[in-house]
PDB file of C-alpha atoms in Angstrom:
ATOM      1  CA  UNK A   5      53.428  72.252 218.298  1.00 51.00           C
ATOM      2  CA  UNK A   6      56.991  71.800 218.136  1.00 62.00           C
ATOM      3  CA  UNK A   7      57.173  73.259 215.026  1.00 76.00           C
ATOM      4  CA  UNK A   8      57.636  76.539 213.446  1.00 81.00           C
ATOM      5  CA  UNK A   9      54.763  77.903 210.714  1.00 86.00           C
ATOM      6  CA  UNK A  10      55.947  79.712 208.127  1.00 88.00           C
ATOM      7  CA  UNK A  11      53.912  82.962 206.429  1.00 90.00           C
ATOM      8  CA  UNK A  12      52.823  83.445 204.003  1.00 94.00           C
ATOM      9  CA  UNK A  13      52.594  80.024 202.402  1.00 93.00           C
ATOM     10  CA  UNK A  14      52.976  81.574 199.217  1.00 95.00           C
ATOM     11  CA  UNK A  15      55.025  84.517 197.587  1.00 96.00           C
ATOM     12  CA  UNK A  16      55.505  85.890 194.191  1.00 97.00           C
ATOM     13  CA  UNK A  17      58.297  88.928 193.927  1.00 97.00           C
ATOM     14  CA  UNK A  18      60.196  90.896 190.344  1.00 97.00           C
ATOM     15  CA  UNK A  19      63.169  89.712 190.078  1.00 97.00           C
ATOM     16  CA  UNK A  20      65.410  92.615 192.171  1.00 97.00           C
ATOM     17  CA  UNK A  21      62.580  92.904 195.090  1.00 97.00           C
ATOM     18  CA  UNK A  22      63.383  91.915 198.354  1.00 97.00           C
ATOM     19  CA  UNK A  23      61.435  88.545 199.647  1.00 97.00           C
ATOM     20  CA  UNK A  24      60.483  88.425 203.496  1.00 97.00           C
ATOM     21  CA  UNK A  25      59.518  85.095 204.939  1.00 97.00           C
ATOM     22  CA  UNK A  26      58.029  84.901 208.475  1.00 96.00           C
ATOM     23  CA  UNK A  27      58.580  81.783 211.481  1.00 95.00           C
ATOM     24  CA  UNK A  28      56.296  81.281 214.277  1.00 94.00           C
ATOM     25  CA  UNK A  29      56.894  78.777 216.674  1.00 92.00           C
ATOM     26  CA  UNK A  30      55.506  77.999 220.896  1.00 89.00           C
ATOM     27  CA  UNK A  31      58.384  76.234 222.509  1.00 86.00           C
ATOM     28  CA  UNK A  32      61.278  77.435 223.659  1.00 86.00           C
ATOM     29  CA  UNK A  33      64.144  76.964 220.944  1.00 85.00           C
ATOM     30  CA  UNK A  34      68.045  76.057 221.327  1.00 83.00           C
ATOM     31  CA  UNK A  35      68.369  77.243 217.872  1.00 86.00           C
ATOM     32  CA  UNK A  36      66.365  78.051 214.662  1.00 90.00           C
ATOM     33  CA  UNK A  37      67.299  77.225 211.129  1.00 92.00           C
ATOM     34  CA  UNK A  38      66.312  78.207 207.389  1.00 95.00           C
ATOM     35  CA  UNK A  39      66.505  75.879 204.964  1.00 95.00           C
ATOM     36  CA  UNK A  40      65.464  75.751 201.103  1.00 97.00           C
ATOM     37  CA  UNK A  41      64.499  73.157 198.676  1.00 96.00           C
ATOM     38  CA  UNK A  42      64.411  73.051 195.104  1.00 95.00           C
ATOM     39  CA  UNK A  43      61.169  71.491 193.541  1.00 91.00           C
ATOM     40  CA  UNK A  44      62.029  67.622 194.286  1.00 87.00           C
ATOM     41  CA  UNK A  45      65.281  67.902 195.685  1.00 91.00           C
ATOM     42  CA  UNK A  46      66.504  67.577 199.267  1.00 92.00           C
ATOM     43  CA  UNK A  47      66.701  70.424 201.371  1.00 94.00           C
ATOM     44  CA  UNK A  48      69.816  72.430 201.866  1.00 94.00           C
ATOM     45  CA  UNK A  49      70.765  74.089 205.062  1.00 92.00           C
ATOM     46  CA  UNK A  50      70.654  78.075 204.854  1.00 95.00           C
ATOM     47  CA  UNK A  51      71.495  79.905 208.433  1.00 93.00           C
ATOM     48  CA  UNK A  52      71.648  78.636 212.001  1.00 91.00           C
ATOM     49  CA  UNK A  53      70.254  81.445 214.592  1.00 92.00           C
ATOM     50  CA  UNK A  54      71.119  80.752 218.240  1.00 90.00           C
ATOM     51  CA  UNK A  55      68.298  81.601 220.675  1.00 90.00           C
ATOM     52  CA  UNK A  56      70.856  84.326 222.381  1.00 92.00           C
ATOM     53  CA  UNK A  57      71.035  85.971 218.971  1.00 94.00           C
ATOM     54  CA  UNK A  58      68.795  88.753 217.113  1.00 96.00           C
ATOM     55  CA  UNK A  59      70.794  88.702 214.053  1.00 97.00           C
ATOM     56  CA  UNK A  60      72.485  86.803 211.416  1.00 96.00           C
ATOM     57  CA  UNK A  61      73.513  87.497 207.993  1.00 96.00           C
ATOM     58  CA  UNK A  62      74.973  86.016 204.927  1.00 94.00           C
ATOM     59  CA  UNK A  63      75.868  86.970 201.685  1.00 96.00           C
ATOM     60  CA  UNK A  64      71.865  87.965 200.472  1.00 97.00           C
ATOM     61  CA  UNK A  65      70.140  86.818 203.186  1.00 97.00           C
ATOM     62  CA  UNK A  66      69.232  88.203 206.909  1.00 98.00           C
ATOM     63  CA  UNK A  67      67.540  86.464 209.718  1.00 98.00           C
ATOM     64  CA  UNK A  68      66.633  87.599 212.973  1.00 98.00           C
ATOM     65  CA  UNK A  69      64.968  85.919 215.811  1.00 97.00           C
ATOM     66  CA  UNK A  70      63.117  87.456 218.367  1.00 96.00           C
ATOM     67  CA  UNK A  71      62.332  84.664 221.016  1.00 94.00           C
ATOM     68  CA  UNK A  72      60.091  86.987 223.260  1.00 95.00           C
ATOM     69  CA  UNK A  73      57.504  86.840 220.267  1.00 95.00           C
ATOM     70  CA  UNK A  74      58.802  83.321 219.426  1.00 94.00           C
ATOM     71  CA  UNK A  75      59.437  84.602 215.582  1.00 95.00           C
ATOM     72  CA  UNK A  76      62.095  84.727 212.705  1.00 96.00           C
ATOM     73  CA  UNK A  77      62.175  86.748 209.537  1.00 97.00           C
ATOM     74  CA  UNK A  78      64.133  85.663 206.306  1.00 98.00           C
ATOM     75  CA  UNK A  79      65.229  87.856 203.702  1.00 98.00           C
ATOM     76  CA  UNK A  80      66.380  87.727 200.566  1.00 98.00           C
ATOM     77  CA  UNK A  81      67.155  91.008 199.013  1.00 97.00           C
ATOM     78  CA  UNK A  82      68.211  91.587 195.462  1.00 97.00           C
ATOM     79  CA  UNK A  83      66.492  88.456 194.383  1.00 97.00           C
ATOM     80  CA  UNK A  84      67.236  86.541 191.495  1.00 97.00           C
ATOM     81  CA  UNK A  85      65.010  83.974 189.243  1.00 96.00           C
ATOM     82  CA  UNK A  86      67.303  81.094 190.772  1.00 96.00           C
ATOM     83  CA  UNK A  87      66.116  82.268 194.250  1.00 97.00           C
ATOM     84  CA  UNK A  88      62.796  79.971 193.490  1.00 97.00           C
ATOM     85  CA  UNK A  89      61.882  77.388 195.853  1.00 97.00           C
ATOM     86  CA  UNK A  90      60.224  76.665 199.010  1.00 97.00           C
ATOM     87  CA  UNK A  91      62.072  78.091 202.268  1.00 97.00           C
ATOM     88  CA  UNK A  92      61.532  76.173 205.782  1.00 95.00           C
ATOM     89  CA  UNK A  93      61.909  76.996 209.251  1.00 94.00           C
ATOM     90  CA  UNK A  94      63.246  74.744 211.528  1.00 91.00           C
ATOM     91  CA  UNK A  95      63.148  74.548 215.013  1.00 87.00           C
ATOM     92  CA  UNK A  96      65.441  72.470 217.602  1.00 75.00           C
ATOM     93  CA  UNK A  97      64.150  72.616 221.363  1.00 68.00           C
ATOM     94  CA  UNK A  98      65.608  70.846 224.512  1.00 60.00           C
ATOM     95  CA  UNK A  99      65.825  67.420 224.029  1.00 57.00           C
ATOM     96  CA  UNK A 100      63.840  67.290 220.401  1.00 60.00           C
ATOM     97  CA  UNK A 101      65.157  66.995 217.554  1.00 70.00           C
ATOM     98  CA  UNK A 102      64.188  69.251 214.157  1.00 79.00           C
ATOM     99  CA  UNK A 103      60.839  70.085 213.263  1.00 83.00           C
ATOM    100  CA  UNK A 104      59.879  71.807 210.200  1.00 88.00           C
ATOM    101  CA  UNK A 105      56.915  73.981 209.319  1.00 88.00           C
ATOM    102  CA  UNK A 106      54.735  73.847 205.634  1.00 90.00           C
ATOM    103  CA  UNK A 107      57.292  76.209 204.061  1.00 94.00           C
ATOM    104  CA  UNK A 108      57.075  79.414 201.865  1.00 96.00           C
ATOM    105  CA  UNK A 109      56.588  79.061 198.994  1.00 96.00           C
ATOM    106  CA  UNK A 110      58.698  81.842 196.522  1.00 97.00           C
ATOM    107  CA  UNK A 111      58.777  82.789 192.957  1.00 97.00           C
ATOM    108  CA  UNK A 112      60.928  85.071 191.677  1.00 97.00           C
ATOM    109  CA  UNK A 113      59.885  86.451 188.258  1.00 96.00           C
ATOM    110  CA  UNK A 114      62.343  87.410 185.804  1.00 91.00           C
TER     111      UNK A 114
ATOM    112  CA  UNK B  13      81.035  63.041 196.520  1.00 53.00           C
ATOM    113  CA  UNK B  14      80.456  63.012 200.221  1.00 72.00           C
ATOM    114  CA  UNK B  15      76.461  63.735 201.056  1.00 92.00           C
ATOM    115  CA  UNK B  16      74.161  61.636 202.162  1.00 96.00           C
ATOM    116  CA  UNK B  17      73.346  59.150 199.857  1.00 97.00           C
ATOM    117  CA  UNK B  18      69.828  57.733 198.962  1.00 97.00           C
ATOM    118  CA  UNK B  19      69.098  54.917 197.383  1.00 97.00           C
ATOM    119  CA  UNK B  20      66.507  54.142 194.951  1.00 97.00           C
ATOM    120  CA  UNK B  21      65.871  57.972 194.387  1.00 96.00           C
ATOM    121  CA  UNK B  22      62.417  56.614 192.885  1.00 97.00           C
ATOM    122  CA  UNK B  23      60.552  53.579 193.598  1.00 97.00           C
ATOM    123  CA  UNK B  24      56.879  52.763 191.855  1.00 98.00           C
ATOM    124  CA  UNK B  25      54.928  49.773 193.770  1.00 98.00           C
ATOM    125  CA  UNK B  26      51.971  47.958 194.100  1.00 97.00           C
ATOM    126  CA  UNK B  27      49.498  48.055 197.161  1.00 97.00           C
ATOM    127  CA  UNK B  28      50.386  45.668 199.397  1.00 97.00           C
ATOM    128  CA  UNK B  29      53.643  45.416 198.436  1.00 98.00           C
ATOM    129  CA  UNK B  30      56.221  45.739 200.559  1.00 98.00           C
ATOM    130  CA  UNK B  31      59.381  48.043 200.047  1.00 98.00           C
ATOM    131  CA  UNK B  32      63.153  49.106 201.188  1.00 98.00           C
ATOM    132  CA  UNK B  33      64.918  52.348 200.824  1.00 98.00           C
ATOM    133  CA  UNK B  34      68.745  53.142 202.211  1.00 98.00           C
ATOM    134  CA  UNK B  35      70.571  55.785 203.209  1.00 98.00           C
ATOM    135  CA  UNK B  36      74.030  56.061 203.635  1.00 97.00           C
ATOM    136  CA  UNK B  37      75.060  59.099 205.703  1.00 95.00           C
ATOM    137  CA  UNK B  38      77.936  61.691 205.711  1.00 92.00           C
ATOM    138  CA  UNK B  39      81.202  59.244 207.461  1.00 89.00           C
ATOM    139  CA  UNK B  40      81.184  60.367 210.276  1.00 84.00           C
ATOM    140  CA  UNK B  41      77.923  61.780 211.726  1.00 89.00           C
ATOM    141  CA  UNK B  42      76.570  59.212 214.583  1.00 89.00           C
ATOM    142  CA  UNK B  43      72.846  61.083 213.791  1.00 90.00           C
ATOM    143  CA  UNK B  44      70.505  59.275 211.332  1.00 93.00           C
ATOM    144  CA  UNK B  45      67.394  61.031 210.908  1.00 93.00           C
ATOM    145  CA  UNK B  46      64.571  59.990 208.457  1.00 95.00           C
ATOM    146  CA  UNK B  47      61.624  62.335 206.920  1.00 95.00           C
ATOM    147  CA  UNK B  48      58.816  61.879 205.177  1.00 95.00           C
ATOM    148  CA  UNK B  49      57.630  65.195 203.128  1.00 96.00           C
ATOM    149  CA  UNK B  50      54.364  64.736 200.920  1.00 94.00           C
ATOM    150  CA  UNK B  51      53.808  67.542 197.831  1.00 90.00           C
ATOM    151  CA  UNK B  52      53.343  70.813 199.518  1.00 88.00           C
ATOM    152  CA  UNK B  53      53.879  70.044 203.444  1.00 91.00           C
ATOM    153  CA  UNK B  54      57.365  70.161 204.831  1.00 92.00           C
ATOM    154  CA  UNK B  55      59.228  66.967 206.219  1.00 93.00           C
ATOM    155  CA  UNK B  56      57.739  65.582 208.797  1.00 91.00           C
ATOM    156  CA  UNK B  57      59.655  63.488 211.465  1.00 90.00           C
ATOM    157  CA  UNK B  58      59.764  59.631 211.379  1.00 92.00           C
ATOM    158  CA  UNK B  59      62.605  58.744 213.202  1.00 92.00           C
ATOM    159  CA  UNK B  60      66.243  59.122 214.244  1.00 89.00           C
ATOM    160  CA  UNK B  61      69.324  57.101 215.485  1.00 92.00           C
ATOM    161  CA  UNK B  62      72.508  57.854 217.207  1.00 90.00           C
ATOM    162  CA  UNK B  63      74.910  55.193 216.070  1.00 91.00           C
ATOM    163  CA  UNK B  64      72.660  52.296 216.193  1.00 91.00           C
ATOM    164  CA  UNK B  65      70.772  53.102 218.762  1.00 91.00           C
ATOM    165  CA  UNK B  66      66.605  54.432 217.851  1.00 91.00           C
ATOM    166  CA  UNK B  67      66.287  57.069 219.904  1.00 87.00           C
ATOM    167  CA  UNK B  68      62.916  58.540 219.044  1.00 85.00           C
ATOM    168  CA  UNK B  69      60.115  57.312 217.093  1.00 86.00           C
ATOM    169  CA  UNK B  70      57.002  59.590 215.478  1.00 86.00           C
ATOM    170  CA  UNK B  71      53.426  58.538 216.237  1.00 80.00           C
ATOM    171  CA  UNK B  72      53.287  58.672 212.258  1.00 77.00           C
ATOM    172  CA  UNK B  73      55.911  55.489 212.086  1.00 81.00           C
ATOM    173  CA  UNK B  74      53.485  52.780 212.440  1.00 86.00           C
ATOM    174  CA  UNK B  75      53.944  49.343 213.084  1.00 91.00           C
ATOM    175  CA  UNK B  76      54.406  49.080 208.779  1.00 95.00           C
ATOM    176  CA  UNK B  77      57.135  50.933 209.401  1.00 95.00           C
ATOM    177  CA  UNK B  78      60.213  49.913 210.169  1.00 95.00           C
ATOM    178  CA  UNK B  79      64.037  51.815 210.244  1.00 96.00           C
ATOM    179  CA  UNK B  80      66.930  50.041 211.433  1.00 96.00           C
ATOM    180  CA  UNK B  81      70.840  51.150 211.551  1.00 96.00           C
ATOM    181  CA  UNK B  82      72.294  47.523 212.504  1.00 91.00           C
ATOM    182  CA  UNK B  83      76.401  48.981 212.553  1.00 88.00           C
ATOM    183  CA  UNK B  84      75.731  52.983 213.317  1.00 85.00           C
ATOM    184  CA  UNK B  85      76.340  53.290 209.257  1.00 91.00           C
ATOM    185  CA  UNK B  86      73.873  52.982 206.579  1.00 96.00           C
ATOM    186  CA  UNK B  87      70.449  52.742 207.755  1.00 97.00           C
ATOM    187  CA  UNK B  88      67.274  51.277 206.170  1.00 98.00           C
ATOM    188  CA  UNK B  89      63.877  52.305 205.886  1.00 97.00           C
ATOM    189  CA  UNK B  90      61.434  49.048 205.466  1.00 97.00           C
ATOM    190  CA  UNK B  91      57.292  49.760 205.017  1.00 97.00           C
ATOM    191  CA  UNK B  92      55.642  46.703 204.499  1.00 97.00           C
ATOM    192  CA  UNK B  93      52.033  45.977 202.823  1.00 97.00           C
ATOM    193  CA  UNK B  94      52.454  49.447 201.439  1.00 97.00           C
ATOM    194  CA  UNK B  95      49.090  51.150 200.950  1.00 96.00           C
ATOM    195  CA  UNK B  96      48.342  54.654 198.373  1.00 95.00           C
ATOM    196  CA  UNK B  97      48.641  57.069 201.416  1.00 94.00           C
ATOM    197  CA  UNK B  98      52.440  55.974 201.488  1.00 96.00           C
ATOM    198  CA  UNK B  99      53.107  57.573 198.548  1.00 97.00           C
ATOM    199  CA  UNK B 100      55.722  60.488 199.777  1.00 97.00           C
ATOM    200  CA  UNK B 101      59.156  61.791 199.701  1.00 97.00           C
ATOM    201  CA  UNK B 102      61.423  59.724 202.103  1.00 97.00           C
ATOM    202  CA  UNK B 103      64.329  61.866 203.360  1.00 97.00           C
ATOM    203  CA  UNK B 104      67.263  60.940 204.852  1.00 97.00           C
ATOM    204  CA  UNK B 105      69.529  63.289 207.125  1.00 94.00           C
ATOM    205  CA  UNK B 106      72.701  62.976 208.673  1.00 92.00           C
ATOM    206  CA  UNK B 107      74.629  65.423 211.505  1.00 87.00           C
ATOM    207  CA  UNK B 108      77.560  64.929 213.905  1.00 82.00           C
ATOM    208  CA  UNK B 109      76.324  64.674 217.997  1.00 71.00           C
ATOM    209  CA  UNK B 110      78.155  67.354 219.512  1.00 62.00           C
ATOM    210  CA  UNK B 111      78.336  67.791 223.266  1.00 49.00           C
ATOM    211  CA  UNK B 112      75.021  68.698 225.105  1.00 45.00           C
ATOM    212  CA  UNK B 113      76.394  72.546 225.796  1.00 46.00           C
ATOM    213  CA  UNK B 114      77.344  72.765 222.169  1.00 48.00           C
ATOM    214  CA  UNK B 115      74.214  70.511 220.391  1.00 47.00           C
ATOM    215  CA  UNK B 116      72.122  73.778 219.384  1.00 47.00           C
ATOM    216  CA  UNK B 117      75.348  73.910 217.026  1.00 56.00           C
ATOM    217  CA  UNK B 118      73.970  71.025 215.043  1.00 69.00           C
ATOM    218  CA  UNK B 119      73.282  71.174 211.574  1.00 80.00           C
ATOM    219  CA  UNK B 120      70.852  68.736 209.653  1.00 85.00           C
ATOM    220  CA  UNK B 121      71.874  67.790 206.222  1.00 90.00           C
ATOM    221  CA  UNK B 122      69.742  66.190 203.606  1.00 94.00           C
ATOM    222  CA  UNK B 123      69.948  63.703 201.233  1.00 96.00           C
ATOM    223  CA  UNK B 124      67.983  63.933 197.764  1.00 95.00           C
ATOM    224  CA  UNK B 125      65.078  61.803 198.633  1.00 96.00           C
ATOM    225  CA  UNK B 126      63.175  58.619 197.713  1.00 97.00           C
ATOM    226  CA  UNK B 127      60.192  59.077 196.190  1.00 97.00           C
ATOM    227  CA  UNK B 128      57.929  56.683 196.819  1.00 98.00           C
ATOM    228  CA  UNK B 129      54.748  55.936 194.581  1.00 97.00           C
ATOM    229  CA  UNK B 130      51.947  53.335 195.703  1.00 98.00           C
ATOM    230  CA  UNK B 131      49.676  52.388 192.893  1.00 96.00           C
TER     231      UNK B 131
END
């Protein structure tokens, strides 16, 4: 498969808690990106991590990449109700364009 | 607004009819992508253009589907003889194309999607 697979499929947490989502893939990649999608809307880019990077931060987001395990994780700290959305990882393999997994549906309860 | 624009946002059509969606990418983005998304699933790649050239087509893109980008700017996605299974959101995205060695930094920017319901 040339796409990432997110885990878990659904996650429900209380406001203020941290949310962790994982992505696994099977091919070699150039980079891995995380996107967010509010219900019925388009996808919004969150963060990109290149294959030679291990960790990146952006605000309350932290992304890690382990190319030996072909996996990535997205951590959202101090979650808010507004973080409720679906989160997708997307991989860009060499000579191919972006492929998306089925996503993790995050619900943050106030 | 200089984002990716899609039209129409919603379309209800009877089975067997043809429908066409339009996408206006971010200006100066020479790559344009079409994805299809059904409820509870991630976007499925359909096809992409670099300028006016259609470089890749998914096997999901049956012969009832055709996409064009005649002048390398806006694109259209036409579905002929629609079937109920075509009901989905059709997403357009665009990105700049950097050189091969810099392409690892490409981010794609999505429009809000066009919802198709075939009844």
